[in-house]
Short mmCIF file of C-alpha atoms and ligand atoms in Angstrom, two decimals:
data_model
loop_
_atom_site.label_atom_id
_atom_site.label_comp_id
_atom_site.label_asym_id
_atom_site.label_seq_id
_atom_site.Cartn_x
_atom_site.Cartn_y
_atom_site.Cartn_z
CA MET A 18 -11.14 -10.49 31.70
CA GLU A 19 -8.78 -12.57 33.70
CA ASP A 20 -11.61 -12.32 36.42
CA ILE A 21 -14.41 -12.99 34.67
CA GLN A 22 -11.66 -16.08 33.04
CA ASN A 23 -11.51 -17.29 36.55
CA LYS A 24 -14.29 -17.16 37.44
CA ALA A 25 -15.84 -19.18 34.67
CA LYS A 26 -13.52 -22.51 36.24
CA GLU A 27 -15.53 -21.92 39.90
CA GLU A 28 -19.07 -21.40 37.96
CA PRO A 29 -20.48 -23.53 34.79
CA HIS A 30 -23.02 -21.70 33.91
CA LEU A 31 -21.06 -18.40 33.55
CA LYS A 32 -19.77 -18.61 30.28
CA GLU A 33 -22.44 -19.35 28.65
CA GLN A 34 -24.43 -16.34 30.53
CA PHE A 35 -21.85 -14.38 29.66
CA LEU A 36 -21.83 -14.64 26.39
CA ASN A 37 -25.64 -14.25 25.30
CA SER A 38 -25.51 -11.12 27.53
CA LEU A 39 -23.30 -9.85 25.14
CA PHE A 40 -25.39 -11.09 22.33
CA PRO A 41 -27.00 -7.88 21.84
CA THR A 42 -23.47 -5.57 21.69
CA ILE A 43 -21.97 -8.19 18.91
CA GLU A 44 -25.14 -7.74 17.13
CA LEU A 45 -25.09 -4.26 17.05
CA MET A 46 -21.85 -3.88 16.42
CA GLU A 47 -21.68 -6.24 13.61
CA ASN A 48 -24.56 -4.07 11.99
CA LEU A 49 -22.82 -1.10 12.32
CA ILE A 50 -19.31 -2.67 10.36
CA LYS A 51 -21.40 -4.45 7.67
CA ARG A 52 -22.79 -0.59 6.34
CA LEU A 53 -18.78 0.67 6.37
CA GLU A 54 -17.06 0.79 2.87
CA LEU A 55 -13.58 0.73 1.33
CA LYS A 56 -13.23 1.65 -2.23
CA GLU A 57 -17.18 0.37 -2.50
CA GLU A 58 -16.81 -3.20 -1.12
CA SER A 59 -18.24 -3.74 1.83
CA PHE A 60 -17.13 -5.17 5.45
CA GLU A 61 -17.71 -8.60 6.72
CA THR A 62 -17.58 -9.47 9.89
CA PHE A 63 -17.38 -13.61 11.25
CA LYS A 64 -18.64 -15.80 13.80
CA LEU A 65 -16.39 -16.08 16.75
CA ALA A 66 -15.16 -19.89 16.81
CA SER A 67 -16.66 -21.51 18.29
CA GLU A 68 -15.11 -24.35 21.25
CA GLU A 69 -15.32 -27.43 18.70
CA GLU A 70 -13.24 -26.18 15.65
CA MET A 71 -10.90 -24.30 18.04
CA THR A 72 -10.53 -27.61 19.01
CA VAL A 73 -10.59 -28.89 15.81
CA LEU A 74 -7.82 -26.73 14.47
CA TRP A 75 -5.30 -27.26 17.91
CA ASP A 76 -5.46 -31.44 16.77
CA SER A 77 -4.32 -30.55 13.40
CA LEU A 78 -1.88 -28.34 14.94
CA LEU A 79 -0.93 -30.99 16.95
CA LEU A 80 -0.19 -33.22 14.06
CA ILE A 81 2.26 -30.32 13.04
CA ASN A 82 3.89 -29.50 16.01
CA ASP A 83 3.32 -31.57 19.80
CA SER A 84 5.89 -29.59 21.99
CA LEU A 85 2.78 -27.13 21.74
CA THR A 86 0.58 -25.98 25.06
CA ILE A 87 -2.76 -24.66 24.37
CA GLU A 88 -1.91 -22.98 27.84
CA ASP A 89 1.31 -20.76 26.07
CA ASN A 90 -0.51 -18.87 23.34
CA SER A 91 2.81 -16.63 23.04
CA LYS A 92 5.45 -16.98 20.34
CA LYS A 93 7.87 -18.41 20.81
CA ASN A 94 11.16 -16.63 21.86
CA GLY A 95 9.20 -13.48 21.03
CA LYS A 96 12.41 -11.07 21.47
CA LYS A 97 11.30 -9.37 18.73
CA TYR A 98 8.82 -6.52 20.39
CA LYS A 99 9.85 -4.14 23.37
CA SER A 100 6.84 -3.68 26.39
CA PHE A 101 4.76 -1.28 26.67
CA GLU A 102 5.42 0.35 29.82
CA GLU A 103 9.15 -0.07 28.05
CA LEU A 104 7.98 2.47 25.34
CA TYR A 105 4.99 4.47 26.60
CA GLY A 106 6.04 7.99 26.28
CA LYS A 107 9.52 7.52 24.80
CA GLU A 108 10.61 9.80 21.32
CA THR A 109 10.71 7.26 18.45
CA THR A 110 11.61 7.15 14.74
CA GLU A 111 10.05 6.43 11.58
CA GLU A 112 13.85 3.82 11.13
CA TYR A 113 12.01 0.78 13.33
CA ARG A 114 8.84 0.85 11.87
CA PRO A 115 8.54 -2.15 10.95
CA SER A 116 6.84 -1.92 7.25
CA LEU A 117 9.04 0.87 6.21
CA LYS A 118 12.11 -1.25 7.31
CA GLU A 119 11.45 -4.32 4.81
CA LYS A 120 10.43 -2.03 2.36
CA LYS A 121 13.80 -0.25 2.09
CA LYS A 122 15.69 -3.10 2.46
CA SER A 123 13.71 -5.31 -0.19
CA ASN A 124 13.65 -2.36 -2.69
CA GLU A 125 16.95 -0.56 -1.99
CA ASN A 126 19.52 -1.18 -4.84
CA ASN A 127 16.26 -3.35 -6.20
CA ASN A 128 14.67 -1.46 -9.20
CA GLU A 129 13.33 -4.21 -11.74
CA MET A 130 12.92 -1.28 -14.76
CA GLY A 131 15.95 -2.24 -16.25
CA PHE A 132 16.94 1.68 -17.40
CA ARG A 133 16.64 5.05 -15.71
CA PRO A 134 13.36 6.55 -14.87
CA SER A 135 14.64 9.33 -17.15
CA ALA A 136 12.05 12.32 -18.96
CA GLN A 137 12.33 10.65 -22.04
CA HIS A 138 11.18 7.31 -20.66
CA CYS A 139 8.12 9.49 -19.58
CA LYS A 140 7.83 10.86 -22.64
CA ASN A 141 7.59 7.63 -24.47
CA VAL A 142 4.07 6.42 -22.23
CA GLY A 143 2.67 10.23 -21.65
CA THR A 144 0.48 8.89 -18.84
CA LEU A 145 0.57 8.63 -14.80
CA ILE A 146 -1.24 6.22 -12.72
CA GLN A 147 -2.37 7.10 -9.02
CA CYS A 148 -1.66 5.27 -5.56
CA GLY A 149 -4.74 4.10 -4.31
CA GLU A 150 -3.05 4.43 -0.35
CA CYS A 151 -1.28 7.80 -1.57
CA ASP A 152 -3.41 9.25 -3.92
CA LYS A 153 0.46 10.15 -4.94
CA TRP A 154 0.45 10.70 -9.16
CA ARG A 155 3.49 8.38 -10.28
CA VAL A 156 4.73 8.48 -13.70
CA ILE A 157 4.55 5.32 -16.33
CA TYR A 158 7.54 4.71 -18.28
CA SER A 159 8.49 2.82 -21.42
CA LYS A 160 11.97 1.92 -22.76
CA SER A 161 10.60 3.02 -26.15
CA LYS A 162 7.24 4.90 -27.96
CA LEU A 163 4.02 3.33 -27.92
CA SER A 164 2.28 2.19 -30.61
CA SER A 165 -1.13 3.44 -30.40
CA HIS A 166 -2.30 -0.79 -29.90
CA GLU A 167 0.15 -1.25 -26.62
CA ASN A 168 -1.66 2.17 -25.62
CA ASP A 169 -4.79 0.92 -26.12
CA GLU A 170 -3.62 -2.46 -23.85
CA LEU A 171 -1.96 -0.36 -20.91
CA THR A 172 -5.01 1.95 -21.07
CA ARG A 173 -7.19 -1.31 -20.53
CA PHE A 174 -4.97 -2.62 -18.29
CA LEU A 175 -5.21 0.45 -15.74
CA ASP A 176 -8.87 0.37 -16.25
CA GLU A 177 -9.02 -2.87 -13.91
CA ILE A 178 -6.17 -2.40 -11.66
CA GLN A 179 -5.03 -0.67 -7.56
CA TYR A 180 -1.98 0.33 -7.86
CA THR A 181 0.09 1.26 -4.68
CA CYS A 182 3.44 2.24 -4.78
CA GLY A 183 6.62 0.19 -4.88
CA ASP A 184 4.05 -2.35 -7.07
CA THR A 185 5.42 -3.63 -10.78
CA PHE A 186 3.10 -4.05 -13.22
CA TYR A 187 4.14 -7.74 -12.89
CA ASP A 188 3.06 -7.89 -8.52
CA ILE A 189 -0.08 -5.80 -9.72
CA SER A 190 -0.69 -8.68 -12.36
CA SER A 191 -0.34 -12.08 -10.58
CA SER A 192 -2.54 -10.12 -8.36
CA LYS A 193 -5.33 -10.61 -10.88
CA GLY A 194 -3.79 -13.95 -11.43
CA ILE A 195 -1.81 -13.35 -14.95
CA ASN A 196 1.06 -14.27 -14.55
CA ILE A 197 2.57 -13.18 -17.58
CA GLN A 198 6.18 -13.89 -15.65
CA SER A 199 6.03 -17.22 -16.19
CA PRO A 200 6.86 -18.45 -20.07
CA HIS A 201 4.51 -20.76 -20.09
CA SER A 202 2.13 -17.69 -19.84
CA THR A 203 -0.43 -17.70 -22.61
CA ASP A 204 -1.08 -13.83 -22.17
CA ASP A 205 1.61 -12.87 -24.29
CA SER A 206 0.64 -9.32 -25.61
CA LEU A 207 0.87 -8.60 -21.62
CA LYS A 208 3.71 -10.30 -21.46
CA LYS A 209 5.19 -7.97 -23.91
CA LEU A 210 4.48 -5.01 -22.94
CA PHE A 211 5.30 -5.04 -19.79
CA SER A 212 8.96 -5.86 -20.54
CA ILE A 213 9.31 -1.92 -22.25
CA VAL A 214 6.66 -0.56 -20.01
CA LYS A 215 7.29 -0.09 -16.36
CA VAL A 216 6.55 1.37 -12.97
CA ASN A 217 9.80 2.54 -10.45
CA ASN A 218 9.00 -0.16 -8.28
CA THR A 219 11.80 1.67 -5.55
CA LEU A 220 8.97 4.11 -4.88
CA THR A 221 7.12 3.92 -0.68
CA CYS A 222 4.35 6.12 -0.51
CA ASN A 223 7.11 8.69 1.22
CA SER A 224 8.52 9.68 -1.60
CA PRO A 225 8.23 12.30 -2.78
CA ILE A 226 6.38 13.29 -7.01
CA GLU A 227 8.84 11.48 -9.11
CA ILE A 228 11.38 14.86 -11.06
CA PRO A 229 10.07 13.79 -14.43
CA TYR A 230 6.48 14.02 -13.51
CA TYR A 231 8.00 18.12 -14.06
CA SER A 232 11.17 17.28 -15.82
CA SER A 233 8.82 15.67 -18.99
CA GLY A 234 6.62 18.91 -19.01
CA LEU A 235 3.59 17.13 -19.56
CA PHE A 236 1.50 17.29 -17.16
CA LYS A 237 0.27 20.67 -16.25
CA GLU A 238 -0.47 20.32 -12.84
CA SER A 239 2.08 21.67 -10.18
CA LEU A 240 1.36 19.34 -7.75
CA CYS A 241 3.65 19.19 -4.09
CA PHE A 242 7.19 17.91 -4.19
CA ASN A 243 6.18 16.41 -0.44
CA CYS A 244 2.67 15.08 -1.10
CA GLY A 245 1.34 15.03 -3.99
CA ALA A 246 -1.56 17.58 -3.44
CA GLU A 247 -2.72 20.07 -5.91
CA CYS A 248 -1.06 22.96 -5.42
CA GLU A 249 -1.21 27.21 -6.55
CA GLU A 250 0.17 27.95 -9.92
CA GLU A 251 1.80 31.29 -8.49
CA ASN A 252 4.00 29.16 -5.97
CA ASN A 253 5.28 26.76 -8.73
CA TYR A 254 7.40 29.40 -11.45
CA GLY A 255 10.70 29.36 -8.98
CA GLU A 256 13.76 27.76 -8.05
CA TYR A 257 12.23 24.87 -6.43
CA PHE A 258 10.11 22.73 -7.23
CA PRO A 259 6.30 23.42 -6.09
CA TYR A 260 4.88 22.59 -2.58
CA CYS A 261 1.18 23.15 -0.95
CA GLU A 262 1.11 25.84 1.52
CA ASP A 263 1.20 22.60 4.33
CA CYS A 264 4.46 20.92 2.92
CA SER A 265 6.37 24.80 2.39
CA ALA A 266 5.75 25.53 6.41
CA SER A 267 7.20 21.91 6.95
CA VAL A 268 9.40 20.92 4.68
CA GLU A 269 13.25 22.96 5.82
CA ASN A 270 15.35 21.52 2.69
CA LYS A 271 13.60 22.09 -0.40
CA LYS A 272 14.40 20.05 -3.38
CA ARG A 273 15.67 23.14 -6.27
CA ARG A 274 14.82 21.93 -10.28
CA SER A 275 17.65 21.57 -12.43
CA LYS A 276 16.12 24.29 -14.60
CA GLU A 277 13.27 25.82 -15.58
CA ASN A 278 10.76 23.69 -16.25
CA LYS A 279 7.05 24.40 -18.24
CA PHE A 280 4.20 22.72 -17.35
CA VAL A 281 1.99 21.88 -20.26
CA LYS A 282 -0.70 19.39 -21.61
CA SER A 283 -1.66 16.47 -19.25
CA SER A 284 -2.70 13.00 -19.82
CA LYS A 285 -3.63 11.13 -16.17
CA ARG A 286 -5.16 8.36 -15.80
CA LYS A 287 -7.01 7.99 -12.79
CA ASN A 288 -6.60 4.68 -10.65
CA VAL A 289 -10.55 4.49 -9.62
ZN1 ZN B 25 1.53 5.32 -2.20
ZN1 ZN B 26 2.19 19.33 0.14
#
């Protein structure tokens, strides 16, 4: 790439011709990408910024900080990451994965529920929600038993949303443009509902299935404690929580049940 950039300085037409020669490949890639979709939404592609657009952007950046130079495009004081050569082949652990670290820090002892995620609080709702990232079913808790009106309202809300582990219902509402935490909110009934109905926001996609899922006795599907996959009935009446075949083999310290739990009727809510 650097060679091409240097050559382009000597050869004025090289840049234009080089871009032209890439055009069929770019078009092919664009067409491929546009045919992909995620969660029923198609991918989009964007055209490369033109030189003119970049100049305009650059000029506006200089208004903010005129010490910037166009040749130096590295992040200032960029000590955050080690070089590839330094780390290649080195054993690493999850401890340093930035995305997990941030989540952990911000969520530790930061449960916004205001009450314990217990089996009783789970029974007050009897509904689960599925994470769109890890597919695990998460328990919805309520401080008090829901009226049928509140239940309907919750059902309507759940039908419209995308949930990911660690979200609160406040996060989800505000991402939908409903600011129920604002004192001027007009959506009073949702605001009231989510003052008692909660998901455990300290969960991450790595968290196991919550114990109230089992101890509430509401949900008959035996989900693997570790990965959340549905598993065979016969593995699931022992002293341990259920584990699927893969996790049975890979998890060393399996979680023991405090007492025998029965699985009875379930009510699940698919997060689509
Ligand atoms: Zn998840
Ligand atoms: Zn599993």
